[in-house]
Coordinates of C-alpha atoms in Angstrom, one line a residue:
Chain A
M1 CA 42.9 126.8 91.5
T2 CA 43.7 123.5 90.4
K3 CA 46.1 120.8 92.0
D4 CA 47.4 118.1 91.9
D5 CA 46.3 117.4 95.4
P6 CA 50.0 117.5 96.6
T7 CA 48.7 117.9 100.3
N8 CA 48.0 113.7 100.0
Q9 CA 51.6 112.3 99.8
S10 CA 51.3 108.9 99.9
A11 CA 55.3 108.8 100.6
G12 CA 57.6 110.6 102.8
K13 CA 55.5 111.7 105.6
G14 CA 57.5 112.7 108.7
S15 CA 61.0 112.8 109.8
T16 CA 60.9 110.9 105.8
E17 CA 59.2 113.9 104.5
R18 CA 61.9 114.0 101.6
R19 CA 63.7 117.4 100.4
K20 CA 62.2 119.0 96.9
I21 CA 63.0 122.1 94.6
L22 CA 60.1 123.9 93.6
V23 CA 60.0 125.3 89.6
V24 CA 57.9 128.1 88.9
G25 CA 56.8 128.7 85.3
T26 CA 53.7 130.8 83.9
G27 CA 53.9 130.0 80.8
D28 CA 52.5 126.7 78.9
A29 CA 55.3 124.6 78.7
F30 CA 58.6 125.0 80.8
S31 CA 61.8 125.8 79.0
E32 CA 64.1 123.4 77.5
E33 CA 66.5 125.0 79.8
T34 CA 64.5 125.0 82.8
V35 CA 63.1 121.6 82.6
S36 CA 67.5 120.7 81.6
Y37 CA 68.9 122.8 85.3
A38 CA 65.7 121.2 87.7
V39 CA 66.2 117.6 86.5
H40 CA 70.3 117.8 87.0
L41 CA 70.1 119.6 90.0
A42 CA 67.5 117.1 91.5
E43 CA 70.0 114.2 90.3
R44 CA 72.9 115.7 91.6
L45 CA 71.1 116.9 95.3
D46 CA 68.9 114.1 95.3
Y47 CA 65.7 116.0 95.9
D48 CA 62.4 115.4 95.0
L49 CA 61.0 118.1 92.2
V50 CA 57.4 120.4 92.3
A51 CA 56.7 122.1 89.4
L52 CA 54.3 124.6 89.5
S53 CA 52.6 126.6 86.8
V54 CA 51.1 129.7 87.6
D55 CA 48.2 131.0 85.3
E56 CA 48.7 134.5 85.8
S57 CA 45.2 135.9 83.3
G58 CA 43.5 133.9 86.0
R59 CA 40.8 133.2 82.9
R60 CA 41.7 129.8 81.7
G61 CA 38.9 127.8 81.2
Y62 CA 40.3 124.3 81.4
P63 CA 43.2 124.9 84.0
D64 CA 43.3 120.4 84.5
R65 CA 44.2 119.6 81.0
W66 CA 46.5 122.8 81.0
A67 CA 47.9 121.3 84.4
A68 CA 48.4 117.8 82.3
K69 CA 50.0 119.6 79.7
A70 CA 52.3 122.3 81.1
A71 CA 54.8 119.8 83.4
G72 CA 54.8 116.9 81.0
T73 CA 58.0 117.1 79.5
L74 CA 59.7 117.8 83.0
K75 CA 58.0 115.0 84.5
R76 CA 58.8 112.7 81.6
R77 CA 62.5 113.7 81.9
A78 CA 62.7 113.3 85.8
A79 CA 60.6 109.8 85.6
Q80 CA 64.0 108.8 83.4
K81 CA 66.2 109.9 86.0
G82 CA 64.0 107.8 89.2
I83 CA 63.1 111.4 90.4
R84 CA 59.3 112.0 91.9
C85 CA 58.0 115.0 90.1
E86 CA 54.3 116.4 90.7
H87 CA 52.6 119.3 89.6
A88 CA 50.0 121.9 91.4
V89 CA 48.8 124.9 89.4
K90 CA 47.7 128.2 90.5
A91 CA 45.7 131.7 89.4
G92 CA 47.0 134.4 90.2
D93 CA 50.6 136.3 91.3
P94 CA 53.8 134.1 91.1
G95 CA 55.2 135.4 94.7
W96 CA 51.4 134.6 96.2
A97 CA 51.6 131.5 94.2
V98 CA 55.0 129.7 95.6
D99 CA 54.1 131.8 99.1
E100 CA 51.0 129.1 99.8
L101 CA 52.0 126.2 97.8
Q102 CA 54.7 126.7 100.5
H103 CA 52.4 125.6 103.0
E104 CA 51.1 123.1 101.4
I105 CA 54.3 121.2 100.6
R106 CA 57.0 120.8 103.1
R107 CA 60.9 120.9 102.6
I108 CA 60.5 123.3 100.0
E109 CA 64.7 124.6 100.3
F110 CA 65.0 125.8 95.9
V111 CA 63.1 127.8 93.7
V112 CA 64.2 127.6 90.6
T113 CA 62.5 130.6 88.2
D114 CA 61.3 129.8 84.5
L115 CA 62.1 132.4 81.8
G116 CA 60.0 135.0 82.4
V117 CA 58.9 134.8 85.6
N118 CA 59.1 138.3 87.3
R119 CA 61.8 137.4 89.6
E120 CA 61.6 140.3 91.9
E121 CA 57.7 139.3 92.3
V122 CA 58.4 136.1 93.8
A123 CA 62.0 136.9 96.0
R124 CA 59.6 139.2 97.4
E125 CA 57.5 136.8 99.3
V126 CA 59.6 133.6 99.0
G127 CA 62.6 133.3 102.2
I128 CA 64.2 130.7 100.6
P129 CA 67.7 130.5 98.1
M130 CA 65.6 131.5 94.4
F131 CA 67.6 130.4 91.1
S132 CA 66.8 132.5 87.6
V133 CA 66.9 130.6 84.9
I134 CA 67.5 133.3 82.6
S135 CA 69.1 132.7 79.0
G136 CA 69.3 130.0 76.0
S137 CA 72.8 127.1 76.9
M138 CA 74.9 130.4 77.1
D139 CA 75.0 132.4 79.7
S140 CA 75.6 136.5 79.1
K141 CA 79.8 135.6 79.3
G142 CA 79.6 132.7 76.8
G143 CA 80.2 130.2 79.2
T144 CA 77.7 126.9 79.5
D145 CA 75.3 126.1 81.9
M146 CA 77.4 123.6 84.5
T147 CA 74.5 121.8 85.1
K148 CA 73.0 121.5 82.3
E149 CA 72.5 117.8 81.2
Q150 CA 74.8 116.5 78.9
G151 CA 73.9 113.6 75.7
V152 CA 69.5 114.4 76.5
P153 CA 68.5 111.8 75.1
R154 CA 71.5 109.5 75.4
K155 CA 73.0 107.5 71.9
R156 CA 72.4 103.9 71.5
P157 CA 75.4 102.3 70.9
V158 CA 74.5 100.7 67.6
A159 CA 78.5 101.5 66.4
R160 CA 79.4 98.8 69.5
T161 CA 76.5 96.7 69.5
L162 CA 77.9 95.5 65.8
A163 CA 81.9 95.9 66.4
Y164 CA 81.3 93.2 69.1
G165 CA 78.6 92.0 67.5
L166 CA 81.0 91.2 64.9
L167 CA 84.1 90.4 66.8
T168 CA 82.2 87.8 68.7
A169 CA 80.6 86.0 65.8
A170 CA 84.2 85.6 63.8
M171 CA 85.3 84.1 67.4
Y172 CA 82.8 81.9 66.7
G173 CA 83.2 81.3 63.4
A174 CA 87.4 80.5 63.9
V175 CA 86.4 78.3 66.4
F176 CA 83.8 76.2 64.6
W177 CA 85.3 76.5 61.1
N178 CA 88.4 74.9 62.2
A179 CA 85.9 72.6 64.9
D180 CA 88.3 69.2 64.8
A181 CA 91.7 71.1 64.8
V182 CA 89.9 73.0 68.0
M183 CA 89.3 69.9 69.8
G184 CA 92.4 68.0 68.8
T185 CA 94.5 70.8 70.5
F186 CA 91.9 71.5 73.7
T187 CA 91.1 68.1 75.0
R188 CA 94.5 67.1 75.4
G189 CA 95.0 67.2 79.4
G190 CA 97.5 68.4 81.5
W191 CA 98.6 71.8 81.0
Y192 CA 96.3 72.1 77.3
A193 CA 93.9 72.8 79.9
A194 CA 95.1 76.2 79.5
F195 CA 93.0 76.8 76.1
P196 CA 89.3 75.8 77.1
V197 CA 89.7 78.2 79.7
G198 CA 91.7 80.9 78.3
T199 CA 89.3 80.6 75.2
V200 CA 86.5 80.8 77.5
F201 CA 87.2 84.1 78.7
L202 CA 88.3 85.8 75.7
F203 CA 84.5 84.8 74.6
S204 CA 82.7 85.7 77.7
F205 CA 84.4 89.4 77.1
A206 CA 83.9 90.0 73.3
H207 CA 80.6 88.4 73.6
G208 CA 79.2 89.9 77.2
A209 CA 80.8 93.5 75.7
F210 CA 78.2 92.2 73.1
A211 CA 75.1 91.3 75.0
A212 CA 75.5 94.3 77.6
N213 CA 75.4 96.5 74.3
L214 CA 72.8 95.0 73.0
W215 CA 70.2 95.0 75.4
S216 CA 71.0 99.1 76.1
L217 CA 70.1 99.4 72.1
L218 CA 66.6 96.9 73.0
G219 CA 66.1 99.8 75.6
I220 CA 66.4 97.2 78.2
E221 CA 68.2 98.8 81.5
A222 CA 68.9 98.7 84.6
R223 CA 66.8 101.3 86.8
K224 CA 68.6 104.0 88.0
K225 CA 68.4 104.4 91.8
P226 CA 67.8 100.6 93.0
V227 CA 66.1 100.9 96.6
L228 CA 69.5 99.1 98.0
R229 CA 71.1 101.3 100.9
E230 CA 67.8 102.0 102.5
T231 CA 68.0 99.6 105.3
E232 CA 69.4 99.3 108.8
P233 CA 72.2 101.4 109.9
K234 CA 75.8 100.3 109.2
A235 CA 77.1 98.0 110.9
S236 CA 80.5 99.4 111.3
R237 CA 84.1 98.4 112.9
K238 CA 84.3 100.1 116.4
K239 CA 87.1 102.1 116.5
K240 CA 89.3 101.8 118.8
S241 CA 91.0 104.9 119.6
A242 CA 87.4 106.3 120.1
Q243 CA 86.6 105.5 123.7
K244 CA 87.8 108.4 126.3
R245 CA 88.9 107.3 129.7
P246 CA 87.7 109.3 132.9
R247 CA 91.3 111.0 134.1
A248 CA 92.0 111.8 137.6
Y249 CA 93.0 114.8 138.8
A250 CA 94.8 116.0 141.5
Y251 CA 94.2 119.8 142.4
V252 CA 96.3 121.3 144.3
N253 CA 95.2 125.1 146.0
P254 CA 98.6 126.8 146.4
F255 CA 97.1 128.8 148.8
H256 CA 96.0 126.4 151.4
R257 CA 97.9 125.5 154.5
I258 CA 98.0 122.1 155.9
D259 CA 99.2 123.2 158.9
K260 CA 96.5 124.6 159.9
A261 CA 94.1 122.4 159.3
Chain B
M1 CA 93.4 60.0 77.4
V2 CA 92.6 59.0 73.9
P3 CA 89.2 57.2 74.3
V4 CA 87.9 60.4 75.7
N5 CA 89.4 61.9 73.0
E6 CA 87.6 60.3 70.1
A7 CA 84.3 60.2 72.6
I8 CA 84.1 63.8 72.4
Q9 CA 85.0 64.7 69.0
F10 CA 82.2 62.3 67.8
I11 CA 79.2 63.9 69.6
H12 CA 77.2 64.8 66.7
L13 CA 75.8 68.9 66.9
D14 CA 72.6 69.0 64.7
P15 CA 70.8 72.5 64.4
L16 CA 68.3 71.1 67.1
S17 CA 70.7 70.4 69.4
V18 CA 72.2 73.3 69.3
G19 CA 68.8 75.3 69.1
F20 CA 67.9 73.4 72.9
L21 CA 71.5 73.9 74.3
F22 CA 71.6 77.8 72.9
L23 CA 68.0 78.0 74.4
V24 CA 68.4 75.8 77.3
G25 CA 71.4 78.5 78.1
L26 CA 69.1 81.4 77.8
I27 CA 67.0 80.3 80.4
G28 CA 69.7 79.0 82.6
G29 CA 71.6 82.2 82.1
L30 CA 68.7 84.7 83.1
V31 CA 67.6 82.0 86.1
S32 CA 71.0 82.1 87.9
G33 CA 71.4 86.6 86.7
F34 CA 68.6 86.8 89.2
I35 CA 68.9 84.0 91.9
G36 CA 72.8 83.7 91.6
S37 CA 72.1 80.0 90.3
G38 CA 70.6 77.9 88.2
G39 CA 70.8 76.4 84.7
A40 CA 73.6 73.1 85.4
F41 CA 70.6 71.4 86.7
V42 CA 68.9 70.9 83.7
L43 CA 71.6 71.4 80.9
T44 CA 73.9 68.4 82.1
P45 CA 71.2 65.8 81.9
G46 CA 70.1 67.9 79.0
M47 CA 73.6 67.4 77.6
M48 CA 73.4 63.5 78.1
S49 CA 70.0 63.1 76.8
L50 CA 71.9 64.1 73.7
G51 CA 74.3 61.7 73.8
V52 CA 76.8 63.9 75.2
P53 CA 79.1 60.8 77.9
G54 CA 78.2 62.2 82.2
T55 CA 81.6 63.5 82.3
I56 CA 81.9 65.3 79.7
A57 CA 78.5 67.2 80.0
V58 CA 79.6 67.7 83.5
A59 CA 82.5 69.2 82.3
S60 CA 81.6 71.1 79.5
N61 CA 79.0 72.7 81.9
M62 CA 81.2 73.7 84.9
C63 CA 83.4 75.6 81.9
H64 CA 80.2 77.9 80.8
K65 CA 79.6 78.2 84.4
F66 CA 82.4 80.3 85.1
P67 CA 82.2 82.4 82.7
K68 CA 78.6 83.4 82.6
A69 CA 79.3 83.6 86.2
L70 CA 82.1 86.3 85.6
V71 CA 79.7 88.3 83.3
G72 CA 76.9 88.3 85.9
A73 CA 78.9 89.2 88.7
C74 CA 80.2 92.3 87.4
K75 CA 77.3 93.5 85.7
R76 CA 75.9 92.8 89.2
F77 CA 78.7 94.3 90.9
K78 CA 77.9 98.0 88.8
Y79 CA 74.4 98.0 90.5
G80 CA 76.6 98.0 94.0
Q81 CA 74.8 95.6 95.1
V82 CA 78.6 92.2 95.2
D83 CA 80.0 92.1 98.0
I84 CA 83.9 90.5 96.9
K85 CA 85.4 89.6 100.3
L86 CA 82.2 88.3 101.0
G87 CA 82.0 86.1 98.3
L88 CA 85.6 84.7 98.6
V89 CA 85.7 84.2 101.6
L90 CA 82.6 81.5 101.0
A91 CA 83.9 80.1 98.4
A92 CA 87.8 79.3 100.2
S93 CA 85.4 77.0 102.5
A94 CA 83.1 75.9 99.7
G95 CA 86.4 74.5 97.9
V96 CA 86.9 72.3 101.4
G97 CA 84.0 71.7 100.8
V98 CA 83.8 70.9 97.0
Q99 CA 86.3 68.0 98.3
A100 CA 84.5 66.6 101.0
G101 CA 81.5 66.1 98.6
I102 CA 84.0 64.3 97.2
R103 CA 84.5 61.8 99.0
I104 CA 81.4 61.4 99.9
Q105 CA 80.2 60.5 96.1
H106 CA 83.2 58.8 95.6
F107 CA 82.3 56.2 99.2
I108 CA 79.2 55.7 97.3
L109 CA 80.0 54.9 94.2
D110 CA 82.7 52.3 95.6
R111 CA 80.0 50.4 98.1
W112 CA 77.0 50.5 96.1
G113 CA 77.6 51.2 92.8
P114 CA 76.6 53.7 89.9
A115 CA 72.8 53.4 90.6
G116 CA 73.5 53.9 94.8
S117 CA 75.4 57.2 93.4
D118 CA 72.4 58.3 91.8
L119 CA 70.2 57.6 94.8
Y120 CA 72.0 59.2 96.8
V121 CA 71.6 61.9 94.8
S122 CA 68.4 62.5 94.4
L123 CA 67.9 61.8 97.9
S124 CA 69.7 65.2 98.4
F125 CA 68.0 67.1 95.9
V126 CA 64.5 66.0 97.0
S127 CA 65.1 66.0 100.8
I128 CA 67.4 69.6 100.7
L129 CA 65.3 71.0 98.3
L130 CA 62.3 70.2 99.8
V131 CA 63.6 71.4 103.4
V132 CA 65.3 74.9 101.9
G133 CA 62.6 75.6 99.6
G134 CA 60.1 75.0 102.0
Y135 CA 61.3 77.6 104.0
V136 CA 62.3 80.4 101.4
S137 CA 58.8 80.0 100.1
R138 CA 57.5 80.5 103.4
D139 CA 59.4 83.5 103.8
A140 CA 58.7 84.7 101.1
W141 CA 54.8 84.4 101.3
K142 CA 56.2 86.5 104.7
T143 CA 57.6 88.9 103.2
W144 CA 54.9 89.8 100.4
K145 CA 52.3 90.0 103.3
S146 CA 54.0 92.0 105.8
G147 CA 54.1 94.7 103.0
G148 CA 57.3 93.2 100.6
K149 CA 60.3 94.5 103.7
E150 CA 63.1 92.0 104.2
Q151 CA 63.4 90.9 108.1
V152 CA 67.1 90.0 109.1
S153 CA 66.3 86.3 110.7
A154 CA 66.6 86.4 114.5
L155 CA 69.2 83.5 113.8
A156 CA 71.3 86.0 111.8
L157 CA 71.0 88.6 114.8
K158 CA 71.8 85.8 117.2
L159 CA 74.7 84.4 115.1
Q160 CA 76.6 88.2 114.3
K161 CA 76.0 89.4 118.0
I162 CA 78.4 86.6 119.2
H163 CA 81.3 88.0 119.1
L164 CA 84.3 85.1 118.6
P165 CA 87.4 86.8 117.1
P166 CA 88.5 87.0 113.9
M167 CA 85.5 89.2 113.1
I168 CA 84.8 90.4 109.6
H169 CA 83.2 93.0 108.4
F170 CA 81.5 92.6 104.6
K171 CA 80.7 96.2 104.0
T172 CA 78.6 95.4 100.8
A173 CA 76.6 93.1 102.5
N174 CA 76.2 95.3 105.7
V175 CA 77.5 93.1 108.4
R176 CA 79.6 91.9 111.0
I177 CA 80.7 88.6 111.7
S178 CA 82.2 85.8 112.7
L179 CA 84.2 84.0 110.4
W180 CA 83.4 80.7 111.9
F181 CA 79.7 81.6 111.5
T182 CA 80.8 81.9 107.2
V183 CA 82.8 78.2 107.2
P184 CA 79.2 76.1 107.4
V185 CA 77.8 78.1 104.8
G186 CA 80.7 77.8 102.8
F187 CA 81.5 74.4 103.3
A188 CA 77.8 73.4 102.6
T189 CA 77.6 75.1 99.6
G190 CA 80.5 73.1 98.4
V191 CA 79.7 70.0 99.6
L192 CA 76.1 70.4 97.5
A193 CA 78.1 72.3 94.6
A194 CA 79.6 68.7 94.0
T195 CA 76.9 66.8 94.6
I196 CA 73.5 68.4 93.3
A197 CA 75.8 70.5 91.5
V198 CA 73.9 73.8 92.3
G199 CA 75.7 75.2 95.8
G200 CA 73.4 78.2 95.1
F201 CA 70.5 76.7 97.1
V202 CA 71.8 76.2 99.8
G203 CA 74.7 78.7 99.9
V204 CA 72.2 81.3 99.0
P205 CA 69.5 80.5 101.8
G206 CA 72.6 80.5 104.0
M207 CA 73.9 83.7 103.5
I208 CA 70.5 84.6 103.8
Y209 CA 69.3 83.3 106.6
A210 CA 72.6 82.3 108.9
M211 CA 74.7 85.5 108.2
G212 CA 71.3 88.1 107.9
V213 CA 72.7 89.2 104.4
S214 CA 70.0 91.1 102.0
S215 CA 69.1 88.8 99.6
L216 CA 70.2 90.8 96.6
V217 CA 73.3 91.2 98.1
S218 CA 73.6 86.5 98.9
T219 CA 72.7 86.3 94.9
A220 CA 74.9 88.5 93.6
T221 CA 77.8 87.2 95.9
E222 CA 76.7 83.9 94.8
L223 CA 77.8 84.4 90.8
V224 CA 81.1 85.7 92.6
I225 CA 81.7 81.9 94.8
A226 CA 80.3 80.1 90.9
F227 CA 82.8 82.1 89.9
V228 CA 85.9 80.5 91.8
M229 CA 84.6 77.0 91.7
G230 CA 83.6 76.9 88.5
L231 CA 87.1 78.3 87.4
A232 CA 89.1 76.0 89.5
G233 CA 86.7 72.4 88.7
T234 CA 87.0 73.3 85.4
I235 CA 91.2 73.7 85.4
N236 CA 90.4 70.0 87.0
W237 CA 88.0 69.0 84.3
A238 CA 90.1 70.3 81.4
A239 CA 93.8 69.0 82.9
Y240 CA 92.3 65.7 81.9
G241 CA 90.5 67.0 78.1
M242 CA 87.0 67.0 79.1
V243 CA 86.1 69.8 78.1
D244 CA 83.9 69.9 74.6
I245 CA 84.6 73.6 74.1
R246 CA 81.7 73.2 71.4
L247 CA 78.9 72.5 73.3
T248 CA 80.6 75.1 75.8
L249 CA 80.3 77.7 74.0
I250 CA 76.8 77.0 72.4
I251 CA 75.8 77.4 75.7
L252 CA 77.5 80.6 76.8
A253 CA 76.0 81.8 73.4
G254 CA 72.6 81.8 75.1
S255 CA 73.2 81.9 78.7
I256 CA 76.2 85.4 78.4
L257 CA 72.9 87.0 77.2
G258 CA 70.4 86.0 79.7
V259 CA 72.4 86.0 82.8
Q260 CA 73.1 90.1 82.1
L261 CA 69.2 90.5 81.3
G262 CA 68.6 88.6 84.7
A263 CA 71.0 90.7 86.5
I264 CA 69.4 94.0 85.2
G265 CA 66.0 92.4 86.4
T266 CA 67.0 92.6 90.0
T267 CA 67.1 96.0 89.4
Y268 CA 63.1 96.5 89.1
V269 CA 61.6 93.5 91.2
K270 CA 61.1 93.7 95.1
E271 CA 63.4 91.6 97.1
H272 CA 61.1 89.2 98.3
T273 CA 60.1 88.0 94.4
I274 CA 64.2 86.8 94.3
K275 CA 62.9 84.5 96.8
T276 CA 60.0 83.0 95.1
V277 CA 61.9 82.3 92.3
M278 CA 64.0 80.3 93.9
A279 CA 61.7 78.9 95.6
T280 CA 59.4 77.6 92.9
I281 CA 62.4 76.3 91.5
M282 CA 63.6 75.0 94.3
L283 CA 60.0 73.0 95.0
I284 CA 59.6 72.1 91.5
V285 CA 63.2 70.9 90.9
A286 CA 62.8 68.5 94.2
F287 CA 59.6 67.6 93.2
S288 CA 61.1 66.0 89.2
R289 CA 64.0 64.3 91.8
A290 CA 61.0 63.1 93.2
L291 CA 59.9 61.2 90.3
A292 CA 63.3 59.6 89.3
V293 CA 63.4 58.3 93.0
P294 CA 61.7 54.9 91.9
I295 CA 64.0 54.3 88.8
Y296 CA 67.3 54.2 91.1
L297 CA 65.5 52.3 93.7
H298 CA 64.6 49.9 91.2
R299 CA 68.1 49.2 89.8
L300 CA 69.0 48.5 93.0
G301 CA 66.8 45.9 92.9
L302 CA 65.0 47.2 95.8
V303 CA 61.8 47.2 94.1
S304 CA 60.6 46.2 90.7
L305 CA 58.9 48.3 88.0
D306 CA 57.7 47.8 84.5
S307 CA 60.1 49.1 81.9
G308 CA 57.3 51.4 80.1
I309 CA 56.5 53.6 83.7
L310 CA 60.9 53.9 84.5
G311 CA 60.7 55.0 80.6
V312 CA 57.9 57.4 81.6
L313 CA 59.0 58.5 84.8
D314 CA 62.2 59.1 83.9
R315 CA 61.1 61.3 81.1
A316 CA 58.6 63.1 83.2
S317 CA 61.7 63.6 85.4
F318 CA 63.3 65.8 82.8
V319 CA 59.9 67.4 81.7
T320 CA 59.7 68.6 85.6
M321 CA 62.8 69.6 85.4
C322 CA 62.4 72.0 82.2
L323 CA 59.4 73.7 83.8
A324 CA 61.2 74.6 86.7
L325 CA 63.5 76.6 84.5
G326 CA 60.7 77.7 82.4
T327 CA 58.8 78.9 85.7
G328 CA 61.0 80.8 86.8
A329 CA 62.5 82.4 84.1
V330 CA 58.3 83.8 83.4
I331 CA 58.2 84.2 86.8
I332 CA 60.5 87.0 86.4
V333 CA 60.4 88.4 82.7
G334 CA 57.2 88.7 84.2
S335 CA 58.0 90.6 87.2
M336 CA 60.4 92.4 85.9
I337 CA 57.9 93.8 83.0
L338 CA 55.3 95.2 86.3
G339 CA 58.5 96.7 87.7
W340 CA 59.5 98.4 84.2
K341 CA 55.7 99.1 84.2
S342 CA 55.1 101.4 87.7
A343 CA 58.5 102.6 87.5
H344 CA 57.6 104.6 84.2
T345 CA 54.3 105.2 85.1
T346 CA 53.8 105.8 89.0
L347 CA 57.1 108.1 88.6
E348 CA 55.9 110.7 86.1
P349 CA 52.6 111.3 87.2
G350 CA 54.6 112.3 90.9
Y351 CA 53.9 110.7 94.5
A352 CA 50.3 112.1 94.0
E353 CA 48.8 109.9 92.5
A354 CA 51.9 106.7 93.3

């Protein structure tokens, strides 16, 4: 039995422990459908992923190397989406392996089982919701999986970069080709100030779009999940109507006779 | 206006100067996409060294500043870093600050002439940037030592607690503060913008230390202020026919590429990196302006220096200025690469090895 030491987590201890989806597979690698499904689910729910490869035969010679290979695609795809993914390998029965891992890693809240995993076997041991990936991209009714990722790998914006690049170049050409006339008009002052101001707005639109597409074409894109909002509690406005005023109650007992007292 | 017209049209543009303007635009854009401002302090003297008259250099620089800020602000808005309300509130008081700054400049110009005005500009550069840059660098150092977690300053916490109507809630910045405490920050930004052309050197630290805004949000919001002030300034200059659209467009070609890269860069780095870049640039620029102080003292007749020494000082000052921008760019690109690498290596093996 080998695992990537999931108990030795450096992040997410105590109350900040992140919720996780466990992905269970028995083959040499996770199927494409399972990888898409799990990554997409984790992205939408903002969960981490834990991959578990179960070696049912229990006779593999190089479990370490096998472990590194088995979850490669899943880890890579999770990393692209900024999702944490760790991987564990266990030998033996899948149900027993899941149960054991649940004791080692806290906050596993779903189980996604790969093609080929005996669903009943796992379900006997596991008391948390379980989803099983059972077929290809089409389900039995002919519909597509709602959580399947669309367009992976992403298309690079070659056409748009070219189009905006040509537009920008044409605009630069137009200005510098007629530099004398342009300069004559643009420097007349007064209301002619609208010319230079309008021109730079147009250029910032065309060139801005070109530059954005160019960087994305070159693979330079912003990190998906900037850690922005983790700072302090919200400094929200106090609600005016929120406070309840204490009410004075007068309790009248109809059976109480004043004249007797 | 005719002489200005003619003067503009005879500015000669050779490939070398076009390349220089493009490159400075690119690096300046990168820095301002990252820290909210920058580039102008090299571009204006840079253009003047190419033979462009001072006012035209200032006007053309300003005309490139607002579209660049617009593109940068849009990009960083997408990342959820821009507080538009805060930007507009500060820009309003900065507008008043600019008018005040111009009055002060005129007063000094009338009293002590151009050399006196230059001396005043240089001394404000040196004193303000040394104080603010020193403070920011100390803070960046402290944040780095404490593991990269940014703390809200004690002053900001105190000011946020004072209930002086009207109180304003800035949603993205996650700050609730009295309008009256935003006014000095905006005003100082405006005065500095009118004096040394880089208001952000006071605006961003003002937002961070006086209002308690994170450095990520304050540098992004500075772009909104830069856009508003740049647009107003450009309309003003263009009404006098001072904008050389060719110079503006050449710089813009580089700076729009740069500003987007800088904006992307902010998503890869820790917050104290932004402070480090800002402090480094401020301190080097302060040094550069300090080198120029003897020149103006000489012109005012307060000291007498050999013309050879004056030339050396002048050149050294400009080179140091370029160095400030270059150093900032190197830190940005370097930390971006490091951030990119760590994002793609620590995430991949999972947090077991992170």
